[in-house]
């Protein structure tokens, strides 16, 4: 049985004929983004990718999102969780960054000046933009779980 498609991959892009019916209002989208701290989340995801440059970035994103979801299940606030994931705030002098309790420290990526190449080579900018756009169209009840499923799909496509 083929894996289930993420809600973000269902091509719910509005067309001119169904735009008014299927597209959420701007105020609803802005409220959704604020409620789930999505701007901060995507800033942090990009920062972690650029900072660590993991060889399998989509698996890295899945693991990162799993930690956020686990923290939410444990009753932690999303905003507080995202602060824990800030690579600038958590960086240590030994060249390691403890991401979160229970998750191993990762080395800082080599050649930090070449982050544009890293993002481009792994199609990360496009995929992150697609994920954000998908969230603002679908408005899933659990955007974090939707992102996990989406990044799992991307891992199968880009990291085989």
XYZ file of N, CA and C in Angstrom:
480
model
N 0.846 -1.174 0.000
C 0.000 0.000 0.000
C 0.895 1.243 0.000
N 0.665 2.194 -0.921
C 1.494 3.398 -0.966
C 1.247 4.243 0.273
N 2.293 5.000 0.715
C 2.110 5.833 1.897
C 1.056 6.902 1.655
N 0.380 7.260 2.721
C -0.660 8.274 2.654
C -0.020 9.625 2.358
N -0.651 10.410 1.503
C -0.114 11.721 1.157
C -0.394 12.718 2.273
N 0.583 13.556 2.535
C 0.431 14.619 3.522
C -0.662 15.578 3.082
N -1.335 16.154 4.041
C -2.360 17.145 3.742
C -1.747 18.325 2.989
N -0.448 18.533 3.140
C 0.222 19.641 2.453
C 0.520 19.325 1.001
N 0.382 18.084 0.584
C 0.670 17.682 -0.795
C -0.584 17.422 -1.605
N -1.705 17.866 -1.152
C -2.945 17.553 -1.851
C -3.318 18.606 -2.881
N -2.372 19.481 -3.195
C -2.580 20.490 -4.248
C -3.892 21.230 -4.085
N -4.098 21.814 -2.922
C -5.312 22.566 -2.669
C -5.166 24.022 -3.108
N -4.284 24.281 -4.043
C -4.091 25.645 -4.508
C -5.389 26.118 -5.168
N -5.876 27.278 -4.758
C -7.112 27.767 -5.339
C -6.935 28.166 -6.801
N -7.934 27.891 -7.581
C -7.958 28.327 -8.970
C -8.884 29.534 -9.049
N -8.835 30.303 -10.131
C -9.709 31.484 -10.202
C -11.182 31.143 -9.978
N -11.638 29.975 -10.442
C -13.053 29.651 -10.315
C -13.447 29.218 -8.906
N -12.511 28.655 -8.125
C -12.885 28.212 -6.785
C -12.187 28.992 -5.687
N -11.510 30.067 -6.044
C -10.720 30.822 -5.077
C -11.566 31.279 -3.892
N -12.715 31.863 -4.134
C -13.545 32.382 -3.055
C -14.075 31.263 -2.164
N -14.281 30.084 -2.718
C -14.835 28.974 -1.956
C -13.756 28.293 -1.122
N -12.585 28.031 -1.693
C -11.569 27.209 -1.053
C -10.459 27.960 -0.326
N -10.325 29.239 -0.541
C -9.208 29.976 0.051
C -9.647 30.622 1.363
N -8.929 30.322 2.441
C -9.266 30.964 3.714
C -9.010 32.467 3.630
N -9.716 33.222 4.473
C -9.536 34.676 4.474
C -8.149 35.026 4.996
N -7.694 36.211 4.621
C -6.376 36.663 5.082
C -6.313 36.721 6.604
N -7.360 37.196 7.226
C -7.335 37.309 8.690
C -7.281 35.926 9.333
N -7.942 34.950 8.734
C -7.886 33.586 9.271
C -6.478 33.000 9.109
N -5.860 33.250 7.966
C -4.495 32.766 7.718
C -3.528 33.419 8.707
N -3.619 34.749 8.871
C -2.724 35.444 9.794
C -2.929 34.950 11.224
N -4.178 34.721 11.606
C -4.463 34.192 12.939
C -3.874 32.806 13.134
N -3.973 31.971 12.106
C -3.437 30.611 12.155
C -1.913 30.638 12.285
N -1.269 31.482 11.503
C 0.188 31.609 11.552
C 0.629 32.067 12.945
N -0.062 33.050 13.498
C 0.289 33.553 14.833
C 0.011 32.507 15.914
N -1.129 31.856 15.846
C -1.517 30.867 16.854
C -0.495 29.741 16.973
N 0.030 29.309 15.844
C 0.947 28.168 15.826
C 2.418 28.586 15.726
N 2.688 29.899 15.788
C 4.068 30.414 15.764
C 4.828 29.922 14.529
N 4.151 29.931 13.384
C 4.740 29.343 12.179
C 5.904 30.150 11.617
N 5.852 31.470 11.714
C 6.991 32.252 11.207
C 8.249 31.905 11.981
N 8.157 31.859 13.303
C 9.307 31.507 14.142
C 9.758 30.078 13.853
N 8.808 29.171 13.689
C 9.142 27.778 13.401
C 9.957 27.673 12.119
N 9.514 28.316 11.051
C 10.223 28.218 9.778
C 11.571 28.945 9.819
N 11.656 30.036 10.563
C 12.960 30.682 10.764
C 13.918 29.716 11.458
N 13.410 29.052 12.504
C 14.246 28.115 13.257
C 14.641 26.907 12.420
N 13.708 26.382 11.642
C 14.030 25.228 10.795
C 15.141 25.588 9.822
N 15.023 26.751 9.193
C 16.042 27.195 8.246
C 17.376 27.419 8.955
N 17.334 28.057 10.122
C 18.567 28.319 10.867
C 19.262 27.016 11.258
N 18.491 26.034 11.709
C 19.094 24.762 12.096
C 19.707 24.051 10.899
N 19.031 24.105 9.780
C 19.580 23.457 8.585
C 20.889 24.115 8.164
N 20.905 25.437 8.132
C 22.097 26.173 7.722
C 23.214 25.984 8.742
N 22.865 25.963 9.999
C 23.842 25.862 11.079
C 24.500 24.484 11.116
N 23.695 23.429 10.958
C 24.209 22.066 11.090
C 24.529 21.393 9.764
N 23.844 21.803 8.709
C 24.019 21.188 7.391
C 24.021 19.661 7.473
N 22.959 19.070 7.984
C 22.933 17.609 8.094
C 22.956 16.968 6.716
N 23.598 15.804 6.571
C 23.660 15.147 5.268
C 22.284 14.678 4.776
N 21.376 14.417 5.689
C 20.010 14.031 5.327
C 19.060 15.050 5.961
N 18.902 16.196 5.311
C 18.161 17.299 5.939
C 16.688 16.992 6.212
N 16.051 16.184 5.376
C 14.627 15.932 5.588
C 14.414 15.011 6.788
N 15.290 14.046 6.976
C 15.222 13.198 8.180
C 15.515 14.050 9.414
N 16.424 14.981 9.288
C 16.740 15.922 10.363
C 15.495 16.737 10.722
N 14.778 17.224 9.699
C 13.567 18.006 9.942
C 12.499 17.167 10.638
N 12.356 15.914 10.228
C 11.383 15.029 10.868
C 11.741 14.856 12.344
N 13.005 14.601 12.643
C 13.432 14.424 14.034
C 13.207 15.709 14.838
N 13.494 16.830 14.223
C 13.314 18.133 14.863
C 11.833 18.351 15.194
N 10.964 18.090 14.222
C 9.524 18.263 14.427
C 8.987 17.256 15.440
N 9.514 16.039 15.438
C 9.097 15.037 16.432
C 9.341 15.556 17.845
N 10.495 16.203 18.063
C 10.807 16.754 19.384
C 9.826 17.864 19.764
N 9.451 18.682 18.811
C 8.478 19.736 19.082
C 7.132 19.122 19.441
N 6.680 18.148 18.668
C 5.396 17.496 18.942
C 5.424 16.819 20.309
N 6.526 16.147 20.638
C 6.635 15.503 21.952
C 6.570 16.542 23.068
N 7.231 17.656 22.878
C 7.172 18.725 23.872
C 5.769 19.263 24.056
N 5.035 19.412 22.956
C 3.644 19.871 23.049
C 2.789 18.846 23.787
N 3.013 17.568 23.505
C 2.270 16.511 24.214
C 2.586 16.519 25.701
N 3.805 16.926 26.047
C 4.204 16.996 27.454
C 3.721 18.281 28.125
N 2.969 19.081 27.393
C 2.369 20.275 27.969
C 3.189 21.543 27.868
N 4.241 21.526 27.075
C 5.057 22.731 26.914
C 4.431 23.624 25.847
N 4.579 24.922 26.011
C 4.045 25.879 25.047
C 4.914 25.902 23.798
N 4.281 26.053 22.647
C 5.011 26.054 21.369
C 6.078 27.135 21.344
N 5.761 28.324 21.823
C 6.732 29.419 21.777
C 7.974 29.090 22.606
N 7.785 28.505 23.781
C 8.918 28.114 24.624
C 9.749 27.021 23.986
N 9.093 26.096 23.313
C 9.816 25.020 22.632
C 10.700 25.574 21.530
N 10.184 26.523 20.785
C 10.951 27.080 19.678
C 12.171 27.824 20.187
N 12.083 28.469 21.334
C 13.256 29.139 21.901
C 14.341 28.131 22.232
N 13.940 26.923 22.671
C 14.917 25.887 22.986
C 15.666 25.432 21.746
N 15.059 25.588 20.584
C 15.665 25.116 19.349
C 16.503 26.171 18.654
N 16.611 27.367 19.221
C 17.355 28.442 18.585
C 18.854 28.131 18.628
N 19.501 27.920 17.469
C 20.912 27.541 17.474
C 21.821 28.607 18.051
N 21.448 29.868 17.954
C 22.283 30.931 18.503
C 22.234 30.891 20.029
N 21.048 30.644 20.581
C 20.902 30.616 22.031
C 21.512 29.372 22.652
N 21.565 28.273 21.902
C 22.011 27.015 22.487
C 23.426 26.636 22.086
N 24.104 27.441 21.312
C 25.445 27.114 20.840
C 26.443 27.130 22.006
N 27.316 26.164 22.033
C 28.358 26.101 23.057
C 29.723 26.245 22.396
N 30.725 26.596 23.183
C 32.062 26.859 22.657
C 32.779 25.622 22.114
N 32.349 24.438 22.494
C 33.052 23.231 22.054
C 32.671 22.797 20.637
N 31.886 23.631 19.942
C 31.512 23.283 18.567
C 30.338 22.336 18.488
N 29.634 22.153 19.579
C 28.459 21.285 19.604
C 27.263 22.121 20.022
N 26.105 21.692 19.635
C 24.892 22.386 20.005
C 23.913 21.390 20.601
N 23.678 21.434 21.888
C 22.651 20.558 22.451
C 21.283 21.075 22.013
N 20.593 20.311 21.225
C 19.331 20.774 20.663
C 18.245 20.788 21.729
N 18.099 19.703 22.435
C 17.065 19.606 23.444
C 17.400 18.400 24.294
N 16.995 18.429 25.526
C 17.271 17.297 26.408
C 16.802 16.003 25.751
N 17.649 14.993 25.763
C 17.285 13.711 25.174
C 17.670 13.577 23.715
N 18.120 14.665 23.088
C 18.523 14.610 21.685
C 20.020 14.882 21.628
N 20.775 14.078 20.902
C 22.230 14.249 20.910
C 22.663 15.585 20.315
N 23.787 16.062 20.791
C 24.363 17.284 20.238
C 24.844 17.001 18.825
N 24.720 17.982 17.962
C 25.137 17.835 16.568
C 26.298 18.779 16.287
N 27.211 18.373 15.419
C 28.311 19.277 15.077
C 27.812 20.444 14.239
N 28.489 21.541 14.351
C 28.184 22.687 13.510
C 28.610 22.336 12.097
N 27.783 22.695 11.107
C 28.090 22.380 9.722
C 29.373 23.041 9.255
N 30.058 22.388 8.339
C 31.271 22.971 7.775
C 30.886 24.044 6.757
N 31.806 24.939 6.499
C 31.615 26.002 5.512
C 30.313 26.785 5.720
N 30.178 27.461 6.862
C 28.937 28.185 7.112
C 28.656 29.266 6.078
N 29.702 29.701 5.370
C 29.501 30.727 4.360
C 28.799 30.201 3.112
N 28.734 28.903 2.965
C 28.154 28.311 1.758
C 26.746 27.777 1.996
N 25.996 28.455 2.837
C 24.657 27.960 3.165
C 23.704 28.028 1.983
N 23.859 29.024 1.117
C 22.972 29.123 -0.056
C 23.112 27.877 -0.933
N 24.348 27.426 -1.117
C 24.593 26.215 -1.912
C 23.942 25.005 -1.259
N 24.062 24.915 0.056
C 23.475 23.795 0.788
C 21.953 23.790 0.617
N 21.331 24.944 0.784
C 19.877 25.028 0.628
C 19.464 24.690 -0.797
N 20.218 25.188 -1.755
C 19.899 24.944 -3.162
C 20.131 23.487 -3.549
N 21.274 22.932 -3.159
C 21.606 21.543 -3.512
C 20.572 20.555 -2.987
N 19.996 20.855 -1.835
C 19.024 19.952 -1.225
C 17.580 20.367 -1.469
N 17.381 21.364 -2.310
C 16.050 21.867 -2.658
C 15.261 22.309 -1.421
N 15.980 22.753 -0.412
C 15.344 23.063 0.863
C 14.519 24.342 0.829
N 15.005 25.366 0.166
C 14.245 26.616 0.110
C 12.888 26.375 -0.548
N 12.879 25.664 -1.659
C 11.638 25.371 -2.375
C 10.700 24.542 -1.508
N 11.237 23.517 -0.860
C 10.404 22.625 -0.050
C 9.837 23.360 1.161
N 10.640 24.184 1.818
C 10.132 24.935 2.963
C 9.051 25.930 2.540
N 9.247 26.580 1.400
C 8.215 27.489 0.894
C 6.935 26.732 0.563
N 7.078 25.564 -0.043
C 5.923 24.730 -0.373
C 5.194 24.291 0.906
N 5.948 23.936 1.927
C 5.347 23.516 3.197
C 4.568 24.671 3.831
N 5.170 25.853 3.863
C 4.504 27.003 4.462
C 3.230 27.350 3.686
N 3.337 27.354 2.367
C 2.185 27.655 1.523
C 1.086 26.608 1.731
N 1.493 25.336 1.832
C 0.519 24.268 2.062
C -0.217 24.435 3.381
N 0.510 24.846 4.418
C -0.140 25.073 5.716
C -1.161 26.194 5.641
N -0.821 27.270 4.919
C -1.724 28.419 4.869
C -2.926 28.187 3.965
N -2.878 27.169 3.134
C -4.034 26.825 2.306
C -4.889 25.769 3.014
N -4.241 24.728 3.543
C -4.973 23.624 4.165
C -5.422 23.940 5.590
N -4.656 24.760 6.316
C -4.922 25.084 7.715
C -5.234 23.827 8.538
N -4.321 22.848 8.543
C -4.597 21.616 9.292
C -4.686 21.902 10.793
N -5.479 21.104 11.500
C -5.636 21.275 12.938
C -4.327 21.103 13.681
N -3.459 20.239 13.196
C -2.152 20.010 13.814
C -1.073 20.267 12.764
N -0.622 21.517 12.643
C 0.355 21.832 11.599
C 1.686 21.117 11.805
N 2.044 20.829 13.055
C 3.324 20.182 13.330
C 3.324 18.746 12.807
N 2.226 18.038 13.037
C 2.120 16.667 12.520
C 2.052 16.679 10.995
N 1.362 17.661 10.436
C 1.302 17.789 8.978
C 2.697 18.007 8.401
N 3.522 18.797 9.086
C 4.893 19.020 8.621
C 5.730 17.754 8.724
N 5.547 16.992 9.783
C 6.278 15.730 9.908
C 5.971 14.828 8.718
N 4.699 14.672 8.406
C 4.302 13.814 7.278
C 4.863 14.351 5.963
N 4.821 15.656 5.793
C 5.338 16.280 4.575
C 6.839 16.056 4.445
N 7.591 16.265 5.527
C 9.043 16.073 5.480
C 9.404 14.599 5.306
N 8.583 13.693 5.821
C 8.816 12.261 5.592
C 8.688 11.956 4.100
N 7.680 12.528 3.460
C 7.504 12.335 2.007
C 8.704 12.895 1.255
N 9.150 14.088 1.647
C 10.286 14.712 0.972
C 11.552 13.889 1.166
N 11.686 13.281 2.331
C 12.840 12.410 2.594
C 12.848 11.244 1.626
N 11.678 10.671 1.381
C 11.615 9.528 0.439
C 11.960 9.966 -0.977
N 11.609 11.181 -1.338
C 11.861 11.685 -2.680
C 13.331 12.109 -2.854
N 13.875 12.845 -1.891
C 15.184 13.488 -2.056
C 16.359 12.748 -1.420
N 16.110 11.811 -0.521
C 17.208 11.221 0.223
C 17.356 9.713 -0.013
N 16.923 9.239 -1.133
C 17.035 7.802 -1.428
C 18.357 7.460 -2.020
